[in-house]
PDB file of C-alpha atoms in Angstrom:
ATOM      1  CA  UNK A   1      32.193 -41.951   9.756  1.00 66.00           C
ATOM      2  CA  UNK A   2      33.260 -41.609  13.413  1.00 78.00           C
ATOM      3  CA  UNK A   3      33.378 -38.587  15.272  1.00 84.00           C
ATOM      4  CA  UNK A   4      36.556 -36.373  16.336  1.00 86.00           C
ATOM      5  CA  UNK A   5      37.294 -35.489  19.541  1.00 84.00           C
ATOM      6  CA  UNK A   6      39.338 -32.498  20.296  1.00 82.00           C
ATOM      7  CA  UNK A   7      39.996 -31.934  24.382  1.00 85.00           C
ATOM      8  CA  UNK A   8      41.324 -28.047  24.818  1.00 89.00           C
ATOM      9  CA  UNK A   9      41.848 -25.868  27.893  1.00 92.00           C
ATOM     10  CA  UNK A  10      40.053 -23.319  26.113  1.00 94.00           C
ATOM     11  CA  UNK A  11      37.579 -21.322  28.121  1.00 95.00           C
ATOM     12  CA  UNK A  12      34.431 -20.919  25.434  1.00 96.00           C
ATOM     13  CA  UNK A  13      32.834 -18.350  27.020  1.00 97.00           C
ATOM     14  CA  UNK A  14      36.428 -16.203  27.926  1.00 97.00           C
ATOM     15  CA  UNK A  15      37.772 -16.862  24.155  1.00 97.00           C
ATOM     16  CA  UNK A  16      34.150 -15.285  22.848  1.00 97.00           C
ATOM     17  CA  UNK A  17      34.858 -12.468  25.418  1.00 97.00           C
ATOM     18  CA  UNK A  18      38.557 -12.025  24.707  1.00 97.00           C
ATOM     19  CA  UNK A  19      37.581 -12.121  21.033  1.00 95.00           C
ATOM     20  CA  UNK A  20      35.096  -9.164  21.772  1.00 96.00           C
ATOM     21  CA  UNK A  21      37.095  -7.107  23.624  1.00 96.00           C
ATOM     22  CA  UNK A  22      39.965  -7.569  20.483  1.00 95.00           C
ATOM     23  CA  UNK A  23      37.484  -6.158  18.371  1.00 93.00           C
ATOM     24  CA  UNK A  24      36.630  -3.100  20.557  1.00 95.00           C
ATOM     25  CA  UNK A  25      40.172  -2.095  21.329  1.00 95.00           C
ATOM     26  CA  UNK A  26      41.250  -2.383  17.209  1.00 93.00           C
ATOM     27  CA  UNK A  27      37.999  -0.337  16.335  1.00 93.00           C
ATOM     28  CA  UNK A  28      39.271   2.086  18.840  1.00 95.00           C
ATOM     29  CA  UNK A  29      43.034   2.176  18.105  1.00 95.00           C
ATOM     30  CA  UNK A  30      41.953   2.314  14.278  1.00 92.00           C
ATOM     31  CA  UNK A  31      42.618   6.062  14.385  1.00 94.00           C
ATOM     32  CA  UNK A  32      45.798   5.407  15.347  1.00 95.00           C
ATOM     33  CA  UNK A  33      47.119   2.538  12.341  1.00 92.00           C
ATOM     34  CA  UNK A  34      46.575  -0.157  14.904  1.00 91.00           C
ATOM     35  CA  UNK A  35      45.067  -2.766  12.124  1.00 88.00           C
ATOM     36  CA  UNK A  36      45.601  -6.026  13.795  1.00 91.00           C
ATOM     37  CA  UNK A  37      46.172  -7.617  17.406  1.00 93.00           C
ATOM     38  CA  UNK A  38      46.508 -10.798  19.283  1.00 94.00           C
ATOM     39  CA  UNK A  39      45.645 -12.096  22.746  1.00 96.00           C
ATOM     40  CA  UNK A  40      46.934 -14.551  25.109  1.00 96.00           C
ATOM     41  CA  UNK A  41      45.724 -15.319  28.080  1.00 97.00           C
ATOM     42  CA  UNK A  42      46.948 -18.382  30.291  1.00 95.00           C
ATOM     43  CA  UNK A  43      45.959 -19.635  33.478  1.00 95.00           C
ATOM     44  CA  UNK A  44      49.364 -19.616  35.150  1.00 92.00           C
ATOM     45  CA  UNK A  45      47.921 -21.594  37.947  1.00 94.00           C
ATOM     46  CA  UNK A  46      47.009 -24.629  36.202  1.00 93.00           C
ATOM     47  CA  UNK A  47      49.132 -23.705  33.382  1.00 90.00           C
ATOM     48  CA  UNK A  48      46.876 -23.738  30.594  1.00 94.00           C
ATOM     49  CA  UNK A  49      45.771 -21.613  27.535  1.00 95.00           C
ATOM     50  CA  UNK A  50      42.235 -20.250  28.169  1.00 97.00           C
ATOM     51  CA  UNK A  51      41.899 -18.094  25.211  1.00 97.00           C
ATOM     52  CA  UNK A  52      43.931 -17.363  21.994  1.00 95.00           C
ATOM     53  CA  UNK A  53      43.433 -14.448  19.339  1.00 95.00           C
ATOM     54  CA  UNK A  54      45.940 -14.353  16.334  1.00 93.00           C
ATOM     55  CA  UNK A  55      44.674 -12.052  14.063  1.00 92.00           C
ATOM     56  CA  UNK A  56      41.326  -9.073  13.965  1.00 88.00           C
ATOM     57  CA  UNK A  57      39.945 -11.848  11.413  1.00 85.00           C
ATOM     58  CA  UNK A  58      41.215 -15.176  10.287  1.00 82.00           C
ATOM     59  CA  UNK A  59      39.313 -15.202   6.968  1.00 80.00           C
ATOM     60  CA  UNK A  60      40.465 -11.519   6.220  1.00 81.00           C
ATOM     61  CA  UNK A  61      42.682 -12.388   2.942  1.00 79.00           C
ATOM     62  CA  UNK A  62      43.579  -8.248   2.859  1.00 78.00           C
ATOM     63  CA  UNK A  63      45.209  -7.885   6.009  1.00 76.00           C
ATOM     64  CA  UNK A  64      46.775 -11.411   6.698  1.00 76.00           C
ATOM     65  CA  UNK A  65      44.213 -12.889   8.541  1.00 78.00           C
ATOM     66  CA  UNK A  66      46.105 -16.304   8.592  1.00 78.00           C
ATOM     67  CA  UNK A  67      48.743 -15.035  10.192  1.00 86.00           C
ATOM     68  CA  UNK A  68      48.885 -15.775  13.634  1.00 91.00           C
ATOM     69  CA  UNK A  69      50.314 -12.982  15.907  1.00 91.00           C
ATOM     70  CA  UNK A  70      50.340 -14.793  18.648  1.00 93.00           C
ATOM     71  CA  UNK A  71      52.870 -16.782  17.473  1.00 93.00           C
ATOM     72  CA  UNK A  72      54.678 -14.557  14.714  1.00 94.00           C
ATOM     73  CA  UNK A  73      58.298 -13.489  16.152  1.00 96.00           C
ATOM     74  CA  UNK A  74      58.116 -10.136  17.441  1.00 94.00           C
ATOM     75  CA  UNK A  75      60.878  -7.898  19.112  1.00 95.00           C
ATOM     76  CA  UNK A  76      59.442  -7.480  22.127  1.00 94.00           C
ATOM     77  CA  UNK A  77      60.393  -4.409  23.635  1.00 92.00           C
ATOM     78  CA  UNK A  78      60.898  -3.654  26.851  1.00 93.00           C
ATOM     79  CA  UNK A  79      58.987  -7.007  28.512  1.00 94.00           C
ATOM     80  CA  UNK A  80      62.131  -8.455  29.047  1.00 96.00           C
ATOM     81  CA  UNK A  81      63.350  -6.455  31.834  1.00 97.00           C
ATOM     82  CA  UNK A  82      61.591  -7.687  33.926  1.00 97.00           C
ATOM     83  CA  UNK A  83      63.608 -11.036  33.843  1.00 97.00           C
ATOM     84  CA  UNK A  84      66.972  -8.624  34.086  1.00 97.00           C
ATOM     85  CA  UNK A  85      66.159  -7.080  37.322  1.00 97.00           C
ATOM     86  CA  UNK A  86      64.977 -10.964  38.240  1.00 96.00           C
ATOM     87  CA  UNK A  87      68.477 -12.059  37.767  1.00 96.00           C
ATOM     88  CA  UNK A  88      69.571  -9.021  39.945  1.00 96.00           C
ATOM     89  CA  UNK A  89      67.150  -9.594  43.347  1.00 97.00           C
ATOM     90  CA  UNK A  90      68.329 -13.569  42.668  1.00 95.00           C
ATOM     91  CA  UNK A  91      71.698 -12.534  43.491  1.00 94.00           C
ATOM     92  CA  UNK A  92      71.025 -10.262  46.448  1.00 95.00           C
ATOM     93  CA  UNK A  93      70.244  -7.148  45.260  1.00 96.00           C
ATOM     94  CA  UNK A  94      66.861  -5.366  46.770  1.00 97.00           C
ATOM     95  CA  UNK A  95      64.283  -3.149  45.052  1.00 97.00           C
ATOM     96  CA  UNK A  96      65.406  -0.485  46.793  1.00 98.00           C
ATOM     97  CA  UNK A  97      69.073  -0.691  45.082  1.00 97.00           C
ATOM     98  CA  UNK A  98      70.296   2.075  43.373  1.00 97.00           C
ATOM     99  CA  UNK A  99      70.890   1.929  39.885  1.00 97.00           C
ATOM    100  CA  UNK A 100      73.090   4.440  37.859  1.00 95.00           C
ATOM    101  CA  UNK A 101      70.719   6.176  35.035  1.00 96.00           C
ATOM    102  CA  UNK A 102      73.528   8.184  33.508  1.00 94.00           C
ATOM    103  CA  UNK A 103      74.954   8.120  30.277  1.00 89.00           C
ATOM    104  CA  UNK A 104      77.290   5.035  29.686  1.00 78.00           C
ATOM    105  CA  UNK A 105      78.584   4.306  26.341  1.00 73.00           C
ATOM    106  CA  UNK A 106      78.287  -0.013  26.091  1.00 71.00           C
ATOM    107  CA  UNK A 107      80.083  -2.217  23.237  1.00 64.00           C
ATOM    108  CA  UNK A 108      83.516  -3.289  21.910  1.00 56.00           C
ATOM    109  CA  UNK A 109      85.652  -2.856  18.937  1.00 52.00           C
ATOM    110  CA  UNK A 110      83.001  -4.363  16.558  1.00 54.00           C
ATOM    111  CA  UNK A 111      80.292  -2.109  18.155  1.00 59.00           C
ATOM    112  CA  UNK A 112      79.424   0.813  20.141  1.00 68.00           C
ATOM    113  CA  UNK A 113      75.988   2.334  21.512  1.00 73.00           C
ATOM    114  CA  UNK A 114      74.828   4.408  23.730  1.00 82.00           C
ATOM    115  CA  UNK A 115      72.032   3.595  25.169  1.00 87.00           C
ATOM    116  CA  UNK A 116      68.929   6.250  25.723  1.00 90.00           C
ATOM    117  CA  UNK A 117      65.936   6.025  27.851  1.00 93.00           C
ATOM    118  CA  UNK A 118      62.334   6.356  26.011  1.00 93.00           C
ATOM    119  CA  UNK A 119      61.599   9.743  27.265  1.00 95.00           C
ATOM    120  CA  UNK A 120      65.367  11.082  26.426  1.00 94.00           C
ATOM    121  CA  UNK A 121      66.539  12.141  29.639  1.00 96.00           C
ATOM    122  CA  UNK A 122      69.036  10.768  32.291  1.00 95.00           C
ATOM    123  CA  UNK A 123      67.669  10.738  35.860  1.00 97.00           C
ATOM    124  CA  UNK A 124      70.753   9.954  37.788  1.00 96.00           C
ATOM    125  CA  UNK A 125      70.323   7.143  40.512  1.00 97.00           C
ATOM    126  CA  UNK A 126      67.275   5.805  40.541  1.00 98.00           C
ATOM    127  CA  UNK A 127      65.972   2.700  42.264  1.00 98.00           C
ATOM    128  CA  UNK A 128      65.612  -0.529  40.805  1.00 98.00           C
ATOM    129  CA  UNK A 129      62.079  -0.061  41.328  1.00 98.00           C
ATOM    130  CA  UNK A 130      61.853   2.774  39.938  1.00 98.00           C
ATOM    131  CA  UNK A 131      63.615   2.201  37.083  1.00 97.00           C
ATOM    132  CA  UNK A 132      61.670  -0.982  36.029  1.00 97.00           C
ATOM    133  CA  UNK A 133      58.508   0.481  36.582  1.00 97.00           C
ATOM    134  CA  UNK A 134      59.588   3.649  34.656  1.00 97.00           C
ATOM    135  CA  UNK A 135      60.816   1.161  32.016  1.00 96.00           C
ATOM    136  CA  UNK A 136      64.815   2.881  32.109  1.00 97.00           C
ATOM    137  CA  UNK A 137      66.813   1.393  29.215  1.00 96.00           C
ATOM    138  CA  UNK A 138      70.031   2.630  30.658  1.00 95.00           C
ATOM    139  CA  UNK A 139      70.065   1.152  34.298  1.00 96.00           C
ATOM    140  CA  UNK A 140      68.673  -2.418  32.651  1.00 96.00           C
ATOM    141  CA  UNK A 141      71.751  -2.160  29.929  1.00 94.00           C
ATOM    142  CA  UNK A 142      73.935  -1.616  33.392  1.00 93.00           C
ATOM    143  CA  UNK A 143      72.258  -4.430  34.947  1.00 96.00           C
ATOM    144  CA  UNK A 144      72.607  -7.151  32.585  1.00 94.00           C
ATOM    145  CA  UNK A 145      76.310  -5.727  31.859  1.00 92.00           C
ATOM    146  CA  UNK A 146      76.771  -7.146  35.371  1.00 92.00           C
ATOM    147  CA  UNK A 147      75.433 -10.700  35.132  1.00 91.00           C
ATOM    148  CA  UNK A 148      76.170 -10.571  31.331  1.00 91.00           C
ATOM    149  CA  UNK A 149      74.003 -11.681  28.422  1.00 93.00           C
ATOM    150  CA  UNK A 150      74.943 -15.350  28.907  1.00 96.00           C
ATOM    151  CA  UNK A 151      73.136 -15.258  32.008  1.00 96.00           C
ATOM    152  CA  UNK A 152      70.474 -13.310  30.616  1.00 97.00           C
ATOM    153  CA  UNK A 153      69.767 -15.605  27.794  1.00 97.00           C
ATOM    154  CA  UNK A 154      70.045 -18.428  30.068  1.00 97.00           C
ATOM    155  CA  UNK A 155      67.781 -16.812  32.345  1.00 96.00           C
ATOM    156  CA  UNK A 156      65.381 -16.256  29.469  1.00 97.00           C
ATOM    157  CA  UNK A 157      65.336 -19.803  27.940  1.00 97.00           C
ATOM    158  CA  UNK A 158      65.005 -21.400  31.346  1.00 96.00           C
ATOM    159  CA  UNK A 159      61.759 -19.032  31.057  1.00 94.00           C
ATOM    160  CA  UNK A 160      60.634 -20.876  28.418  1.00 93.00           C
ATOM    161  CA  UNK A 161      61.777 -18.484  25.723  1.00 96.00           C
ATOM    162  CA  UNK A 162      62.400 -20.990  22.720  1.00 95.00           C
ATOM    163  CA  UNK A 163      62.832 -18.346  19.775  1.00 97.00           C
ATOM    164  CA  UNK A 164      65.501 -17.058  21.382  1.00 97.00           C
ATOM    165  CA  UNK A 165      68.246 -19.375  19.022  1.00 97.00           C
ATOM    166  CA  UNK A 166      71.343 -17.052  18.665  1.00 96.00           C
ATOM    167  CA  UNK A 167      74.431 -16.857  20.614  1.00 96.00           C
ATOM    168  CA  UNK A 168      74.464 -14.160  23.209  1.00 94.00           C
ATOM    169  CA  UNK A 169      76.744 -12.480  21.632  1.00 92.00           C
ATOM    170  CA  UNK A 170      74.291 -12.011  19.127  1.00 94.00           C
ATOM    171  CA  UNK A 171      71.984 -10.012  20.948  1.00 94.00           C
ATOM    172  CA  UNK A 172      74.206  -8.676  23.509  1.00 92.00           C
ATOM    173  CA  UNK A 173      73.376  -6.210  26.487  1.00 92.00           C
ATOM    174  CA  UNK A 174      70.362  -5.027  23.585  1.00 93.00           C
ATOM    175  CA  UNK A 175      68.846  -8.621  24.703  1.00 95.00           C
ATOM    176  CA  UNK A 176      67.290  -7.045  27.743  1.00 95.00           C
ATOM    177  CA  UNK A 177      65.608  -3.870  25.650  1.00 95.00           C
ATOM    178  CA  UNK A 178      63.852  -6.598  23.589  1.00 94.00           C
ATOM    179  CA  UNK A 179      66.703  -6.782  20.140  1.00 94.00           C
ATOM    180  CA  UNK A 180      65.691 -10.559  19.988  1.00 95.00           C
ATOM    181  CA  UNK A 181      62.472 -11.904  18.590  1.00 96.00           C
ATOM    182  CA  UNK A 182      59.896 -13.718  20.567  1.00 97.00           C
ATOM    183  CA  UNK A 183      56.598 -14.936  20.359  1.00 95.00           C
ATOM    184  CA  UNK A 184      53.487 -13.281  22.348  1.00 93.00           C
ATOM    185  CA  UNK A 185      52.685 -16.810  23.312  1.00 90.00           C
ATOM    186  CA  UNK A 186      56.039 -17.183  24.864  1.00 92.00           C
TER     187      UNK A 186
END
């Protein structure tokens, strides 16, 4: 029999770290329902995977061990946002824009929404900076109603965002408050 050899960018020593730390923060967040996680971490210099967690435990049958969540699709919230307000300083806005954090009903004779921030409230204008680190669903609906989802989507699988297989259309302004599903890998 000859030997297999397997070359990997994985870090030994971070992945047994990474692995340990999973395991502290789900005993932790147990109290809370959190069951389950998954870790990435790349080095975005060189472009490689150093360490990858799927699952608490892979041979746990009970809570889907097998299943990798690193690579399940996942709506992913509010992490797209960032590449919204990305689009925006591309075309010559600043951080330092104002942004209109009012209410603004958005859709078209198949649909209507009205999109709410997290926390409820309006805050009037706000800027751009403010309203990504604040996480604002309303001025990032405004923004991307600007470019348009097209752009967006572009934007996004230019980024390397694969899962994202729909028309834009599909997902429309929603796209940038995470209505699509991606992977935590991506």
């Amino acid at each position: 029999l000859g030997y297999l050899e397997i070359h990997t960018t994985l870090d030994y020593n971070i992945q047994k770290t990474v692995e340990l730390l999973s395991q502290s923060h789900l005993a932790r967040l147990k109290r809370h329902n959190v069951g389950d996680g998954a870790v990435v971490v790349i080095d975005n210099r060189a472009h490689e995977l150093v360490a990858l967690v799927g699952s608490k435990d892979f041979f746990d049958s009970t809570s889907d061990g097998q299943v990798n969540g690193a690579l399940a699709l996942r709506q992913p919230g509010s992490t797209l946002k960032p590449f919204t307000y990305g689009l925006a300083l591309e075309n010559g806005a600043t951080a330092a824009d104002l942004l209109a954090d009012i209410p603004r009903e958005v859709g078209d004779e198949s649909i209507d929404f009205l999109p709410e921030n997290y926390d409820k409230k309006y805050h009037g204008p706000v800027r751009m900076r403010a309203a990504l680190a604040c996480s604002y669903n309303v001025p990032a609906v405004r923004t991307v109603e600007q470019f348009g989802e097209e752009v967006l989507l572009q934007k996004l699988h230019a980024a390397g965002f694969e899962s994202l297989k729909e028309q834009s259309s599909f997902y429309g302004v929603g796209l940038t408050l995470g209505n699509g599903e991606v992977t935590l890998f991506e």
